[in-house]
Amino acid sequence: MLVAFSISPVAQDPSGSVTEAVAAAVRVVRESGLPHETNAMFTNIEGEWDEVMAVVKQAVEVVSAVSPRVGLVLKADIRPGYDGQLAAKVERIDQALAD
């Protein structure tokens, strides 16, 4: 499965920055060992249902440590039997654009 998710503390730093809290969540993903990528709006992670959801839960928990309220946006592509889709989906689009 592929999951794209975004976590943000609702109770913000007085400056309005969420960088430190989001960095803590991304650290959880990077230390998970699962294939992942982070962009300006989401973190994408690939793996089996239980392992991906465990990482998302742990990421929410680290943000919860600094904010009593957390926002989570999550989108999942559940396609059993397909691995390596984090890169393969983009490669298929690039190929279609090159044709």
Short mmCIF file of N, CA and C in Angstrom, two decimals:
data_model
loop_
_atom_site.label_atom_id
_atom_site.label_comp_id
_atom_site.label_asym_id
_atom_site.label_seq_id
_atom_site.Cartn_x
_atom_site.Cartn_y
_atom_site.Cartn_z
N MET A 1 0.83 -1.18 0.00
CA MET A 1 0.00 0.00 0.00
C MET A 1 0.87 1.23 0.00
N LEU A 2 0.37 2.27 -0.62
CA LEU A 2 1.00 3.59 -0.57
C LEU A 2 0.11 4.49 0.27
N VAL A 3 0.73 5.26 1.13
CA VAL A 3 -0.01 6.24 1.93
C VAL A 3 0.68 7.59 1.79
N ALA A 4 -0.12 8.59 1.49
CA ALA A 4 0.33 9.98 1.52
C ALA A 4 -0.33 10.61 2.74
N PHE A 5 0.48 11.19 3.61
CA PHE A 5 -0.13 11.80 4.79
C PHE A 5 0.58 13.09 5.19
N SER A 6 -0.18 13.89 5.89
CA SER A 6 0.32 15.17 6.39
C SER A 6 -0.17 15.30 7.83
N ILE A 7 0.75 15.62 8.70
CA ILE A 7 0.44 15.81 10.12
C ILE A 7 0.83 17.22 10.51
N SER A 8 -0.01 17.86 11.28
CA SER A 8 0.32 19.20 11.75
C SER A 8 -0.29 19.43 13.13
N PRO A 9 0.49 20.04 14.01
CA PRO A 9 -0.09 20.40 15.31
C PRO A 9 -1.10 21.52 15.10
N VAL A 10 -2.19 21.45 15.82
CA VAL A 10 -3.20 22.50 15.73
C VAL A 10 -2.83 23.66 16.66
N ALA A 11 -2.29 23.34 17.83
CA ALA A 11 -1.81 24.37 18.75
C ALA A 11 -0.38 24.69 18.33
N GLN A 12 -0.21 25.83 17.70
CA GLN A 12 1.07 26.15 17.09
C GLN A 12 2.02 26.91 18.00
N ASP A 13 3.25 26.90 17.59
CA ASP A 13 4.29 27.74 18.14
C ASP A 13 3.82 29.19 17.95
N PRO A 14 4.14 30.10 18.87
CA PRO A 14 3.68 31.50 18.72
C PRO A 14 4.05 32.14 17.38
N SER A 15 5.12 31.66 16.75
CA SER A 15 5.53 32.23 15.46
C SER A 15 4.68 31.70 14.31
N GLY A 16 3.87 30.65 14.56
CA GLY A 16 3.08 30.05 13.51
C GLY A 16 3.78 28.90 12.81
N SER A 17 5.02 28.65 13.17
CA SER A 17 5.80 27.59 12.54
C SER A 17 5.39 26.22 13.06
N VAL A 18 5.35 25.24 12.17
CA VAL A 18 5.10 23.85 12.55
C VAL A 18 6.32 22.98 12.23
N THR A 19 7.43 23.60 11.87
CA THR A 19 8.61 22.89 11.39
C THR A 19 9.11 21.84 12.37
N GLU A 20 9.29 22.18 13.61
CA GLU A 20 9.86 21.24 14.57
C GLU A 20 8.97 20.03 14.78
N ALA A 21 7.67 20.24 14.89
CA ALA A 21 6.74 19.12 15.08
C ALA A 21 6.69 18.24 13.84
N VAL A 22 6.65 18.85 12.67
CA VAL A 22 6.62 18.07 11.43
C VAL A 22 7.93 17.31 11.25
N ALA A 23 9.04 17.93 11.60
CA ALA A 23 10.35 17.25 11.50
C ALA A 23 10.38 16.02 12.39
N ALA A 24 9.79 16.10 13.57
CA ALA A 24 9.75 14.94 14.46
C ALA A 24 8.95 13.80 13.83
N ALA A 25 7.85 14.13 13.16
CA ALA A 25 7.04 13.11 12.48
C ALA A 25 7.80 12.51 11.31
N VAL A 26 8.48 13.33 10.54
CA VAL A 26 9.25 12.82 9.40
C VAL A 26 10.41 11.95 9.88
N ARG A 27 10.99 12.30 11.00
CA ARG A 27 12.06 11.47 11.57
C ARG A 27 11.56 10.05 11.85
N VAL A 28 10.36 9.93 12.36
CA VAL A 28 9.75 8.61 12.62
C VAL A 28 9.68 7.82 11.31
N VAL A 29 9.22 8.47 10.25
CA VAL A 29 9.10 7.80 8.95
C VAL A 29 10.47 7.37 8.45
N ARG A 30 11.43 8.25 8.49
CA ARG A 30 12.77 7.93 7.98
C ARG A 30 13.43 6.82 8.76
N GLU A 31 13.18 6.76 10.06
CA GLU A 31 13.78 5.70 10.88
C GLU A 31 13.03 4.38 10.77
N SER A 32 11.86 4.38 10.11
CA SER A 32 11.06 3.16 10.00
C SER A 32 11.69 2.11 9.09
N GLY A 33 12.52 2.54 8.16
CA GLY A 33 13.11 1.63 7.20
C GLY A 33 12.22 1.35 6.00
N LEU A 34 11.00 1.88 5.98
CA LEU A 34 10.11 1.68 4.85
C LEU A 34 10.44 2.67 3.74
N PRO A 35 10.18 2.30 2.48
CA PRO A 35 10.38 3.26 1.39
C PRO A 35 9.49 4.49 1.63
N HIS A 36 10.07 5.66 1.41
CA HIS A 36 9.33 6.90 1.69
C HIS A 36 9.91 8.05 0.90
N GLU A 37 9.16 9.12 0.84
CA GLU A 37 9.65 10.39 0.30
C GLU A 37 8.85 11.50 0.96
N THR A 38 9.48 12.64 1.10
CA THR A 38 8.82 13.80 1.68
C THR A 38 8.87 14.93 0.68
N ASN A 39 7.73 15.60 0.49
CA ASN A 39 7.71 16.77 -0.38
C ASN A 39 7.17 17.95 0.42
N ALA A 40 6.87 19.03 -0.23
CA ALA A 40 6.45 20.24 0.47
C ALA A 40 5.14 20.11 1.23
N MET A 41 4.29 19.17 0.82
CA MET A 41 2.96 19.07 1.41
C MET A 41 2.66 17.75 2.11
N PHE A 42 3.30 16.66 1.69
CA PHE A 42 2.99 15.34 2.22
C PHE A 42 4.24 14.51 2.41
N THR A 43 4.10 13.46 3.17
CA THR A 43 5.09 12.40 3.23
C THR A 43 4.42 11.16 2.68
N ASN A 44 5.09 10.48 1.76
CA ASN A 44 4.59 9.25 1.17
C ASN A 44 5.38 8.09 1.74
N ILE A 45 4.70 7.00 2.04
CA ILE A 45 5.33 5.82 2.62
C ILE A 45 4.70 4.58 1.99
N GLU A 46 5.52 3.55 1.80
CA GLU A 46 5.04 2.32 1.16
C GLU A 46 5.36 1.11 2.01
N GLY A 47 4.41 0.19 2.10
CA GLY A 47 4.63 -1.04 2.84
C GLY A 47 3.32 -1.78 3.04
N GLU A 48 3.36 -2.76 3.91
CA GLU A 48 2.16 -3.50 4.25
C GLU A 48 1.28 -2.67 5.19
N TRP A 49 -0.02 -2.94 5.16
CA TRP A 49 -1.01 -2.17 5.91
C TRP A 49 -0.57 -1.92 7.36
N ASP A 50 -0.30 -3.00 8.10
CA ASP A 50 0.00 -2.87 9.53
C ASP A 50 1.26 -2.06 9.79
N GLU A 51 2.29 -2.26 8.98
CA GLU A 51 3.53 -1.54 9.23
C GLU A 51 3.41 -0.06 8.87
N VAL A 52 2.71 0.25 7.78
CA VAL A 52 2.52 1.65 7.40
C VAL A 52 1.67 2.38 8.44
N MET A 53 0.57 1.76 8.84
CA MET A 53 -0.30 2.42 9.81
C MET A 53 0.37 2.58 11.18
N ALA A 54 1.24 1.65 11.53
CA ALA A 54 1.99 1.78 12.79
C ALA A 54 2.92 2.98 12.74
N VAL A 55 3.53 3.23 11.58
CA VAL A 55 4.41 4.39 11.43
C VAL A 55 3.60 5.68 11.48
N VAL A 56 2.46 5.71 10.80
CA VAL A 56 1.60 6.90 10.84
C VAL A 56 1.17 7.18 12.28
N LYS A 57 0.77 6.13 12.99
CA LYS A 57 0.34 6.31 14.39
C LYS A 57 1.48 6.86 15.24
N GLN A 58 2.67 6.31 15.08
CA GLN A 58 3.82 6.79 15.87
C GLN A 58 4.14 8.24 15.51
N ALA A 59 4.02 8.61 14.24
CA ALA A 59 4.26 9.99 13.83
C ALA A 59 3.25 10.93 14.48
N VAL A 60 1.99 10.51 14.52
CA VAL A 60 0.96 11.32 15.19
C VAL A 60 1.29 11.47 16.67
N GLU A 61 1.75 10.39 17.29
CA GLU A 61 2.06 10.43 18.72
C GLU A 61 3.20 11.41 19.03
N VAL A 62 4.23 11.49 18.17
CA VAL A 62 5.31 12.43 18.47
C VAL A 62 4.84 13.88 18.31
N VAL A 63 3.93 14.13 17.38
CA VAL A 63 3.39 15.48 17.26
C VAL A 63 2.46 15.78 18.43
N SER A 64 1.73 14.77 18.88
CA SER A 64 0.85 14.94 20.04
C SER A 64 1.62 15.31 21.30
N ALA A 65 2.89 14.96 21.34
CA ALA A 65 3.71 15.29 22.50
C ALA A 65 3.93 16.80 22.64
N VAL A 66 3.79 17.54 21.54
CA VAL A 66 3.99 18.99 21.59
C VAL A 66 2.72 19.79 21.34
N SER A 67 1.62 19.09 21.05
CA SER A 67 0.37 19.78 20.77
C SER A 67 -0.78 18.92 21.27
N PRO A 68 -1.71 19.52 22.02
CA PRO A 68 -2.83 18.75 22.53
C PRO A 68 -3.86 18.38 21.44
N ARG A 69 -3.67 18.94 20.25
CA ARG A 69 -4.58 18.66 19.15
C ARG A 69 -3.75 18.54 17.88
N VAL A 70 -4.04 17.50 17.07
CA VAL A 70 -3.25 17.22 15.87
C VAL A 70 -4.17 17.03 14.68
N GLY A 71 -3.81 17.62 13.54
CA GLY A 71 -4.54 17.39 12.30
C GLY A 71 -3.81 16.34 11.46
N LEU A 72 -4.56 15.40 10.90
CA LEU A 72 -3.99 14.36 10.06
C LEU A 72 -4.81 14.26 8.78
N VAL A 73 -4.14 14.36 7.64
CA VAL A 73 -4.74 14.12 6.34
C VAL A 73 -4.06 12.88 5.79
N LEU A 74 -4.84 11.89 5.35
CA LEU A 74 -4.27 10.64 4.88
C LEU A 74 -5.01 10.15 3.64
N LYS A 75 -4.24 9.76 2.63
CA LYS A 75 -4.80 9.17 1.42
C LYS A 75 -4.04 7.88 1.17
N ALA A 76 -4.76 6.79 0.88
CA ALA A 76 -4.12 5.49 0.69
C ALA A 76 -4.48 4.89 -0.66
N ASP A 77 -3.51 4.23 -1.26
CA ASP A 77 -3.70 3.45 -2.48
C ASP A 77 -3.43 2.00 -2.08
N ILE A 78 -4.48 1.23 -1.97
CA ILE A 78 -4.38 -0.15 -1.49
C ILE A 78 -4.49 -1.06 -2.71
N ARG A 79 -3.37 -1.70 -3.06
CA ARG A 79 -3.31 -2.54 -4.26
C ARG A 79 -2.45 -3.76 -3.96
N PRO A 80 -3.04 -4.78 -3.37
CA PRO A 80 -2.27 -5.96 -3.00
C PRO A 80 -1.50 -6.56 -4.18
N GLY A 81 -0.29 -7.03 -3.87
CA GLY A 81 0.53 -7.67 -4.89
C GLY A 81 1.43 -6.74 -5.66
N TYR A 82 1.38 -5.46 -5.39
CA TYR A 82 2.22 -4.49 -6.08
C TYR A 82 3.19 -3.86 -5.10
N ASP A 83 4.47 -3.98 -5.39
CA ASP A 83 5.52 -3.35 -4.58
C ASP A 83 6.27 -2.34 -5.45
N GLY A 84 7.00 -1.46 -4.81
CA GLY A 84 7.82 -0.51 -5.55
C GLY A 84 7.03 0.55 -6.28
N GLN A 85 5.81 0.78 -5.86
CA GLN A 85 4.95 1.72 -6.57
C GLN A 85 5.27 3.18 -6.26
N LEU A 86 6.01 3.42 -5.22
CA LEU A 86 6.41 4.79 -4.89
C LEU A 86 7.14 5.42 -6.08
N ALA A 87 7.99 4.65 -6.71
CA ALA A 87 8.71 5.12 -7.90
C ALA A 87 8.00 4.72 -9.19
N ALA A 88 7.43 3.52 -9.23
CA ALA A 88 6.85 3.00 -10.47
C ALA A 88 5.71 3.85 -11.00
N LYS A 89 4.88 4.38 -10.10
CA LYS A 89 3.75 5.21 -10.55
C LYS A 89 4.26 6.46 -11.27
N VAL A 90 5.31 7.06 -10.75
CA VAL A 90 5.88 8.26 -11.37
C VAL A 90 6.55 7.89 -12.69
N GLU A 91 7.23 6.75 -12.73
CA GLU A 91 7.89 6.31 -13.97
C GLU A 91 6.86 6.09 -15.08
N ARG A 92 5.69 5.53 -14.75
CA ARG A 92 4.66 5.33 -15.76
C ARG A 92 4.15 6.66 -16.32
N ILE A 93 4.01 7.64 -15.47
CA ILE A 93 3.59 8.98 -15.94
C ILE A 93 4.66 9.59 -16.81
N ASP A 94 5.92 9.50 -16.37
CA ASP A 94 7.03 10.04 -17.18
C ASP A 94 7.08 9.37 -18.55
N GLN A 95 6.87 8.05 -18.58
CA GLN A 95 6.87 7.33 -19.85
C GLN A 95 5.73 7.80 -20.75
N ALA A 96 4.55 7.99 -20.17
CA ALA A 96 3.41 8.45 -20.96
C ALA A 96 3.68 9.85 -21.52
N LEU A 97 4.34 10.69 -20.75
CA LEU A 97 4.66 12.04 -21.23
C LEU A 97 5.72 12.02 -22.33
N ALA A 98 6.60 11.03 -22.30
CA ALA A 98 7.67 10.92 -23.29
C ALA A 98 7.17 10.37 -24.62
N ASP A 99 6.04 9.67 -24.60
CA ASP A 99 5.51 9.04 -25.83
C ASP A 99 4.90 10.06 -26.77
#
